XYZ file of C-alpha atoms in Angstrom:
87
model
C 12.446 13.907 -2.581
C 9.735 12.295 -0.794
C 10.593 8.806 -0.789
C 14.132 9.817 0.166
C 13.024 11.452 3.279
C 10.408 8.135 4.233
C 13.360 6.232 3.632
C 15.725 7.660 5.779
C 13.055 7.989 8.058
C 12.512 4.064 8.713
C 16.108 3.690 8.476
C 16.999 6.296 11.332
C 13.751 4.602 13.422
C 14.705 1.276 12.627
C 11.099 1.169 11.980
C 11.405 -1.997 9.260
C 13.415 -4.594 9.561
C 14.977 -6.521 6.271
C 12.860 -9.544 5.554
C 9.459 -8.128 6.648
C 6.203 -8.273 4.971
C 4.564 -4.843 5.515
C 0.902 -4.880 5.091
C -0.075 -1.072 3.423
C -4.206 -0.539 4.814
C -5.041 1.072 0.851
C -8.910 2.617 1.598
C -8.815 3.642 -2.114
C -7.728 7.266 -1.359
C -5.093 9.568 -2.212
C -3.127 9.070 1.038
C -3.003 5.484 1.421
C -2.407 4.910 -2.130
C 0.342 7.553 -1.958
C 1.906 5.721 0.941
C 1.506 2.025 -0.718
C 3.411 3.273 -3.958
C 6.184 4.557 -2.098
C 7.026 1.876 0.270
C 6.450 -0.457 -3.218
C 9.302 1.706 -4.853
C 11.502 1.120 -1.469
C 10.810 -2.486 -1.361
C 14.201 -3.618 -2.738
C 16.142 -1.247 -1.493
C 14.773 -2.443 2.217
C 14.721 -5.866 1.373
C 11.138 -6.396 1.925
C 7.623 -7.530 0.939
C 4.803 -5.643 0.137
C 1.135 -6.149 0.808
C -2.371 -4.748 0.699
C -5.042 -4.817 2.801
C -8.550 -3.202 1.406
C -12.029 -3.790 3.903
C -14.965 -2.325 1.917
C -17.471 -1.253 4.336
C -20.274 -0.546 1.848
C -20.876 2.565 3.474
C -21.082 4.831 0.359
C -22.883 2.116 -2.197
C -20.764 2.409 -5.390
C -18.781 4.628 -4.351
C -17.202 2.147 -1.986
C -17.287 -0.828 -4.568
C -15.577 1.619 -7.189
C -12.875 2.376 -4.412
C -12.418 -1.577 -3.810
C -12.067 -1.798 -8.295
C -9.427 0.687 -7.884
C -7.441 -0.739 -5.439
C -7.576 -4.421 -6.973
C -6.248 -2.752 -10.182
C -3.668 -0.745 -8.673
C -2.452 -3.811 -6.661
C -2.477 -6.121 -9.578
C -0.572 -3.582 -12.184
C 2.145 -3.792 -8.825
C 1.874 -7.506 -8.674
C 1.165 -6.863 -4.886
C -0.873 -8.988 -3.243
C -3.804 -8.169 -1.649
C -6.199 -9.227 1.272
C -9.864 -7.790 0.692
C -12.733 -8.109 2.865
C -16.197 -6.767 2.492
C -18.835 -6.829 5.048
């Protein structure tokens, strides 16, 4: 399974050390949200804290303002906290 394999993965790497806060860049898309949910679901198991970080460059009007929605809502149903910017 995939979060198997990004699991051993930082563990072989020693990419993340127990106690860390990792901050997960979420742009609203399928990649970064993919990415966020799985290293949520490994939190525990690594012993560490999850964040997320959203910038909304208001490059694509509502579209970028609906992206910003969806990541507040997926970070609060997570309880992850989030840092948000938009410029």
């Amino acid at each position: 399974m995939l979060y198997e394999k990004v699991y051993n993965s930082i563990i072989e790497n020693s990419l993340i050390k127990k106690g860390q806060t990792v901050i997960c860049a979420i742009s609203g898309g399928a990649d970064s949200v993919c990415l966020t949910d799985i290293m949520y679901s490994l939190k525990d198991k690594l012993g560490i804290t999850i964040e997320g970080a959203h910038l909304n460059h208001n490059l694509r009007g509502k579209e970028s303002d609906s992206d910003e929605e969806y990541v507040t809502r997926f970070c609060k149903k997570r309880n992850i906290t989030q840092k948000k910017k938009s410029v």
